[in-house]
PDB file of C-alpha atoms in Angstrom:
ATOM      1  CA  MET A 148      -5.239  55.937  80.350  1.00 48.00           C
ATOM      2  CA  SER A 149      -2.152  54.810  79.426  1.00 52.00           C
ATOM      3  CA  GLU A 150      -0.204  54.555  76.379  1.00 52.00           C
ATOM      4  CA  PHE A 151      -1.030  51.031  75.929  1.00 50.00           C
ATOM      5  CA  ASP A 152      -4.618  51.966  76.689  1.00 52.00           C
ATOM      6  CA  TYR A 153      -4.377  54.980  73.887  1.00 49.00           C
ATOM      7  CA  ARG A 154      -3.057  52.531  71.197  1.00 51.00           C
ATOM      8  CA  ASN A 155      -5.669  49.729  71.319  1.00 54.00           C
ATOM      9  CA  ASP A 156      -8.862  52.229  71.609  1.00 54.00           C
ATOM     10  CA  ALA A 157     -10.456  51.964  68.223  1.00 54.00           C
ATOM     11  CA  ARG A 158     -11.458  55.998  69.300  1.00 58.00           C
ATOM     12  CA  HIS A 159      -8.336  56.744  69.346  1.00 60.00           C
ATOM     13  CA  VAL A 160      -6.539  55.764  66.411  1.00 58.00           C
ATOM     14  CA  ASP A 161      -3.298  57.700  64.524  1.00 73.00           C
ATOM     15  CA  PRO A 162      -4.527  59.355  61.124  1.00 71.00           C
ATOM     16  CA  ASP A 163      -1.602  58.069  59.033  1.00 80.00           C
ATOM     17  CA  GLU A 164      -2.234  54.520  60.608  1.00 82.00           C
ATOM     18  CA  TYR A 165      -5.767  55.056  59.655  1.00 80.00           C
ATOM     19  CA  ASP A 166      -4.030  55.975  56.063  1.00 85.00           C
ATOM     20  CA  VAL A 167      -2.674  52.453  55.581  1.00 85.00           C
ATOM     21  CA  ARG A 168      -5.159  50.295  57.092  1.00 85.00           C
ATOM     22  CA  SER A 169      -7.563  52.258  54.377  1.00 87.00           C
ATOM     23  CA  ARG A 170      -5.183  51.712  51.761  1.00 88.00           C
ATOM     24  CA  ARG A 171      -4.721  47.833  52.914  1.00 88.00           C
ATOM     25  CA  LEU A 172      -8.409  47.941  52.690  1.00 88.00           C
ATOM     26  CA  GLN A 173      -9.061  49.253  49.925  1.00 89.00           C
ATOM     27  CA  LEU A 174      -6.731  47.129  48.546  1.00 90.00           C
ATOM     28  CA  ILE A 175      -7.671  43.734  49.560  1.00 92.00           C
ATOM     29  CA  VAL A 176     -11.619  44.538  47.961  1.00 92.00           C
ATOM     30  CA  TYR A 177     -10.859  45.866  45.156  1.00 91.00           C
ATOM     31  CA  SER A 178      -8.434  43.134  44.053  1.00 93.00           C
ATOM     32  CA  SER A 179     -11.068  40.802  45.384  1.00 93.00           C
ATOM     33  CA  LEU A 180     -13.894  43.050  43.458  1.00 94.00           C
ATOM     34  CA  VAL A 181     -11.725  42.965  40.025  1.00 95.00           C
ATOM     35  CA  ALA A 182     -11.792  39.050  40.836  1.00 95.00           C
ATOM     36  CA  PHE A 183     -14.598  38.425  41.273  1.00 95.00           C
ATOM     37  CA  VAL A 184     -15.795  40.401  38.263  1.00 96.00           C
ATOM     38  CA  VAL A 185     -13.345  38.011  36.234  1.00 96.00           C
ATOM     39  CA  LEU A 186     -14.681  34.390  37.710  1.00 95.00           C
ATOM     40  CA  ALA A 187     -18.271  36.020  37.051  1.00 95.00           C
ATOM     41  CA  VAL A 188     -17.403  36.821  33.694  1.00 96.00           C
ATOM     42  CA  TYR A 189     -15.603  33.654  33.216  1.00 96.00           C
ATOM     43  CA  GLY A 190     -18.656  32.110  34.684  1.00 94.00           C
ATOM     44  CA  PHE A 191     -20.709  33.131  32.749  1.00 96.00           C
ATOM     45  CA  TRP A 192     -18.938  32.058  29.886  1.00 95.00           C
ATOM     46  CA  LEU A 193     -18.782  28.617  30.598  1.00 94.00           C
ATOM     47  CA  ILE A 194     -22.575  28.903  31.777  1.00 95.00           C
ATOM     48  CA  THR A 195     -23.002  29.828  27.666  1.00 95.00           C
ATOM     49  CA  SER A 196     -20.641  27.780  25.998  1.00 94.00           C
ATOM     50  CA  LEU A 197     -22.183  24.385  28.315  1.00 94.00           C
ATOM     51  CA  THR A 198     -25.873  25.755  26.816  1.00 95.00           C
ATOM     52  CA  ARG A 199     -24.521  26.243  23.315  1.00 94.00           C
ATOM     53  CA  ASP A 200     -23.159  22.834  23.712  1.00 94.00           C
ATOM     54  CA  VAL A 201     -26.131  21.199  25.168  1.00 94.00           C
ATOM     55  CA  SER A 202     -28.348  22.712  22.384  1.00 93.00           C
ATOM     56  CA  ARG A 203     -26.136  21.289  19.477  1.00 94.00           C
ATOM     57  CA  LEU A 204     -25.610  17.855  21.360  1.00 94.00           C
ATOM     58  CA  ALA A 205     -29.917  17.696  21.399  1.00 93.00           C
ATOM     59  CA  ILE A 206     -30.286  18.771  17.695  1.00 94.00           C
ATOM     60  CA  GLU A 207     -27.534  16.146  16.830  1.00 93.00           C
ATOM     61  CA  MET A 208     -29.390  13.500  19.021  1.00 93.00           C
ATOM     62  CA  SER A 209     -33.077  14.241  17.009  1.00 92.00           C
ATOM     63  CA  ALA A 210     -30.985  13.781  13.949  1.00 92.00           C
ATOM     64  CA  MET A 211     -29.943  10.732  14.436  1.00 91.00           C
ATOM     65  CA  THR A 212     -32.851   9.434  16.550  1.00 90.00           C
ATOM     66  CA  ARG A 213     -34.805  10.077  12.831  1.00 88.00           C
ATOM     67  CA  THR A 214     -32.244   8.023  11.042  1.00 87.00           C
ATOM     68  CA  ILE A 215     -32.517   5.256  12.963  1.00 87.00           C
ATOM     69  CA  GLU A 216     -35.828   5.118  12.979  1.00 85.00           C
ATOM     70  CA  ARG A 217     -35.534   5.367   8.985  1.00 85.00           C
ATOM     71  CA  GLU A 218     -33.286   2.652   8.525  1.00 86.00           C
ATOM     72  CA  MET A 219     -34.310   0.414  11.726  1.00 87.00           C
ATOM     73  CA  THR A 220     -36.828  -1.347   8.530  1.00 84.00           C
ATOM     74  CA  VAL A 221     -34.449  -1.797   6.172  1.00 86.00           C
ATOM     75  CA  MET A 222     -31.686  -3.117   9.135  1.00 86.00           C
ATOM     76  CA  ALA A 223     -34.694  -5.839  10.510  1.00 86.00           C
ATOM     77  CA  ALA A 224     -35.241  -6.517   6.480  1.00 87.00           C
ATOM     78  CA  LYS A 225     -31.611  -7.158   5.616  1.00 89.00           C
ATOM     79  CA  MET A 226     -31.416  -8.952   9.337  1.00 90.00           C
ATOM     80  CA  GLY A 227     -34.423 -11.229   8.008  1.00 88.00           C
ATOM     81  CA  ASP A 228     -32.602 -11.860   5.001  1.00 90.00           C
ATOM     82  CA  ILE A 229     -29.035 -12.816   6.669  1.00 91.00           C
ATOM     83  CA  ASP A 230     -31.296 -15.402   8.708  1.00 89.00           C
ATOM     84  CA  GLU A 231     -32.919 -17.005   5.673  1.00 89.00           C
ATOM     85  CA  ARG A 232     -29.133 -17.456   4.049  1.00 91.00           C
ATOM     86  CA  MET A 233     -27.799 -18.983   7.613  1.00 90.00           C
ATOM     87  CA  VAL A 234     -30.607 -21.304   6.985  1.00 89.00           C
ATOM     88  CA  TYR A 235     -29.387 -21.829   3.787  1.00 91.00           C
ATOM     89  CA  ILE A 236     -25.987 -22.416   4.767  1.00 91.00           C
ATOM     90  CA  ASN A 237     -26.771 -24.732   7.990  1.00 90.00           C
ATOM     91  CA  GLU A 238     -28.685 -27.200   5.364  1.00 91.00           C
ATOM     92  CA  ASN A 239     -25.444 -27.227   2.575  1.00 91.00           C
ATOM     93  CA  MET A 240     -23.295 -27.393   5.569  1.00 92.00           C
ATOM     94  CA  VAL A 241     -25.079 -30.626   6.314  1.00 91.00           C
ATOM     95  CA  SER A 242     -25.249 -31.893   3.714  1.00 91.00           C
ATOM     96  CA  MET A 243     -21.647 -31.309   2.938  1.00 93.00           C
ATOM     97  CA  ASN A 244     -21.101 -33.523   6.696  1.00 92.00           C
ATOM     98  CA  GLU A 245     -23.083 -36.396   5.060  1.00 92.00           C
ATOM     99  CA  ASN A 246     -21.568 -36.300   1.469  1.00 92.00           C
ATOM    100  CA  MET A 247     -18.058 -36.266   3.427  1.00 92.00           C
ATOM    101  CA  LEU A 248     -18.679 -39.234   5.256  1.00 91.00           C
ATOM    102  CA  ALA A 249     -20.280 -41.388   2.271  1.00 91.00           C
ATOM    103  CA  MET A 250     -16.452 -40.263   0.801  1.00 92.00           C
ATOM    104  CA  ASN A 251     -14.533 -41.554   4.081  1.00 91.00           C
ATOM    105  CA  ARG A 252     -16.144 -44.914   3.512  1.00 91.00           C
ATOM    106  CA  ASN A 253     -16.079 -45.021  -0.084  1.00 91.00           C
ATOM    107  CA  ILE A 254     -11.942 -44.377   0.584  1.00 91.00           C
ATOM    108  CA  ALA A 255     -12.417 -46.794   2.897  1.00 90.00           C
ATOM    109  CA  SER A 256     -13.286 -49.430   0.478  1.00 91.00           C
ATOM    110  CA  MET A 257     -10.856 -48.067  -1.392  1.00 91.00           C
ATOM    111  CA  THR A 258      -8.148 -48.207   0.804  1.00 91.00           C
ATOM    112  CA  ARG A 259      -8.867 -51.726   1.092  1.00 92.00           C
ATOM    113  CA  ASP A 260      -9.153 -52.452  -2.490  1.00 91.00           C
ATOM    114  CA  ILE A 261      -5.951 -51.178  -3.208  1.00 91.00           C
ATOM    115  CA  GLY A 262      -4.482 -53.521  -0.380  1.00 90.00           C
ATOM    116  CA  THR A 263      -5.633 -56.633  -2.310  1.00 92.00           C
ATOM    117  CA  MET A 264      -4.197 -55.254  -5.737  1.00 92.00           C
ATOM    118  CA  ASN A 265      -1.236 -54.998  -4.235  1.00 91.00           C
ATOM    119  CA  VAL A 266      -1.021 -58.549  -3.121  1.00 90.00           C
ATOM    120  CA  ASN A 267      -2.712 -59.754  -6.560  1.00 91.00           C
ATOM    121  CA  ILE A 268       0.149 -57.189  -8.054  1.00 91.00           C
ATOM    122  CA  ARG A 269       2.785 -59.078  -5.919  1.00 90.00           C
ATOM    123  CA  SER A 270       1.355 -62.384  -7.054  1.00 89.00           C
ATOM    124  CA  MET A 271       1.425 -61.328 -10.805  1.00 90.00           C
ATOM    125  CA  SER A 272       5.068 -59.996 -10.356  1.00 89.00           C
ATOM    126  CA  SER A 273       6.435 -63.756  -9.178  1.00 87.00           C
ATOM    127  CA  ASP A 274       3.744 -65.337 -12.018  1.00 88.00           C
ATOM    128  CA  THR A 275       5.728 -62.910 -14.988  1.00 89.00           C
ATOM    129  CA  LYS A 276       9.057 -64.094 -13.262  1.00 88.00           C
ATOM    130  CA  THR A 277       7.994 -67.816 -13.644  1.00 87.00           C
ATOM    131  CA  MET A 278       6.969 -67.302 -17.251  1.00 89.00           C
ATOM    132  CA  ALA A 279      10.665 -65.243 -17.555  1.00 88.00           C
ATOM    133  CA  GLY A 280      12.144 -68.428 -16.999  1.00 85.00           C
ATOM    134  CA  SER A 281       9.672 -70.873 -19.014  1.00 86.00           C
ATOM    135  CA  THR A 282       9.989 -68.895 -21.823  1.00 87.00           C
ATOM    136  CA  LEU A 283      13.739 -68.682 -21.264  1.00 85.00           C
ATOM    137  CA  ASN A 284      13.733 -72.580 -20.704  1.00 84.00           C
ATOM    138  CA  MET A 285      11.591 -72.609 -24.559  1.00 85.00           C
ATOM    139  CA  GLN A 286      14.211 -70.979 -26.478  1.00 85.00           C
ATOM    140  CA  ARG A 287      17.372 -73.149 -24.840  1.00 81.00           C
ATOM    141  CA  ASP A 288      15.011 -76.459 -25.721  1.00 82.00           C
ATOM    142  CA  MET A 289      14.049 -74.562 -29.695  1.00 82.00           C
ATOM    143  CA  TRP A 290      17.652 -74.132 -29.283  1.00 81.00           C
ATOM    144  CA  SER A 291      18.802 -77.398 -28.545  1.00 79.00           C
ATOM    145  CA  LEU A 292      16.369 -79.204 -30.647  1.00 78.00           C
ATOM    146  CA  ASN A 293      17.838 -77.248 -33.987  1.00 75.00           C
ATOM    147  CA  ARG A 294      21.521 -78.285 -33.334  1.00 70.00           C
ATOM    148  CA  ASN A 295      20.524 -81.537 -32.398  1.00 71.00           C
ATOM    149  CA  VAL A 296      18.239 -81.960 -35.201  1.00 70.00           C
ATOM    150  CA  SER A 297      19.796 -80.271 -37.815  1.00 65.00           C
ATOM    151  CA  GLY A 298      23.777 -81.374 -36.903  1.00 59.00           C
ATOM    152  CA  PRO A 299      22.798 -85.093 -38.691  1.00 60.00           C
ATOM    153  CA  LEU A 300      20.297 -84.365 -41.292  1.00 58.00           C
ATOM    154  CA  GLY A 301      22.405 -81.300 -42.558  1.00 59.00           C
ATOM    155  CA  MET A 302      24.723 -82.479 -44.933  1.00 60.00           C
ATOM    156  CA  MET A 303      25.367 -79.054 -45.906  1.00 60.00           C
ATOM    157  CA  ASN A 304      27.550 -78.581 -42.803  1.00 59.00           C
ATOM    158  CA  SER A 305      30.066 -81.002 -43.419  1.00 63.00           C
ATOM    159  CA  PHE A 306      31.400 -79.392 -46.626  1.00 62.00           C
ATOM    160  CA  ASN A 307      31.380 -75.957 -44.261  1.00 61.00           C
ATOM    161  CA  PRO A 308      34.889 -74.781 -43.321  1.00 60.00           C
ATOM    162  CA  PHE A 309      33.505 -72.905 -39.823  1.00 63.00           C
ATOM    163  CA  SER A 310      30.930 -75.900 -38.719  1.00 59.00           C
ATOM    164  CA  GLY A 311      32.945 -77.470 -36.234  1.00 58.00           C
ATOM    165  CA  ASN A 312      30.558 -80.388 -34.993  1.00 56.00           C
ATOM    166  CA  PRO A 313      31.081 -79.979 -30.872  1.00 55.00           C
ATOM    167  CA  GLY A 314      28.047 -82.804 -30.389  1.00 55.00           C
ATOM    168  CA  PRO A 315      24.300 -82.785 -29.431  1.00 54.00           C
ATOM    169  CA  PHE A 316      24.026 -79.792 -27.007  1.00 55.00           C
ATOM    170  CA  PRO A 317      22.587 -81.207 -23.706  1.00 59.00           C
ATOM    171  CA  GLY A 318      19.330 -78.797 -23.835  1.00 58.00           C
ATOM    172  CA  SER A 319      17.646 -76.519 -20.826  1.00 61.00           C
ATOM    173  CA  PRO A 320      19.042 -77.684 -17.469  1.00 63.00           C
ATOM    174  CA  ALA A 321      15.818 -78.805 -15.772  1.00 60.00           C
ATOM    175  CA  PRO A 322      11.958 -77.257 -14.951  1.00 58.00           C
ATOM    176  CA  PHE A 323      12.018 -73.507 -13.657  1.00 57.00           C
ATOM    177  CA  PHE A 324       9.400 -74.332 -10.755  1.00 60.00           C
ATOM    178  CA  PRO A 325       7.459 -71.221  -9.323  1.00 56.00           C
ATOM    179  CA  GLN A 326       9.458 -68.102  -7.297  1.00 60.00           C
ATOM    180  CA  HIS A 327       6.463 -67.717  -4.843  1.00 53.00           C
TER     181      HIS A 327
END
């Protein structure tokens, strides 16, 4: 047998090399064993935690289901009350809509009436101006009548040093015609 064959033959292993291989194998096996134990403990802890959490979740769901069942009748009654109130609100909205339409018609009528009143007030303003002019003419005519009649009849005017008789007053210039 050659030297090459001797090294590759498993039956003829050098004792030092055997110890080195054995130690490497022990390190790998022991490390793997420790890792497996750590992972097994961690997996057990995870499964225990998950079981505890699922148990707690089942208890909470059961309590929540009982609460919902108990409150469902109250909720149904409240929803019926809300439905009745919505029907009442709907009726009131229809009534409000009708009232708003009536108010709209009344406002339109009031707008037309205010337009008519505006025209009438303008006419009254013009008539008031005409009356003021006529009153002014009446005042002038009364003053003229007073000057023209009282002058010749008042003998006492001749004794008054300040009377100075300028002659008859001509009266108002002309009749006052409306300004429409």
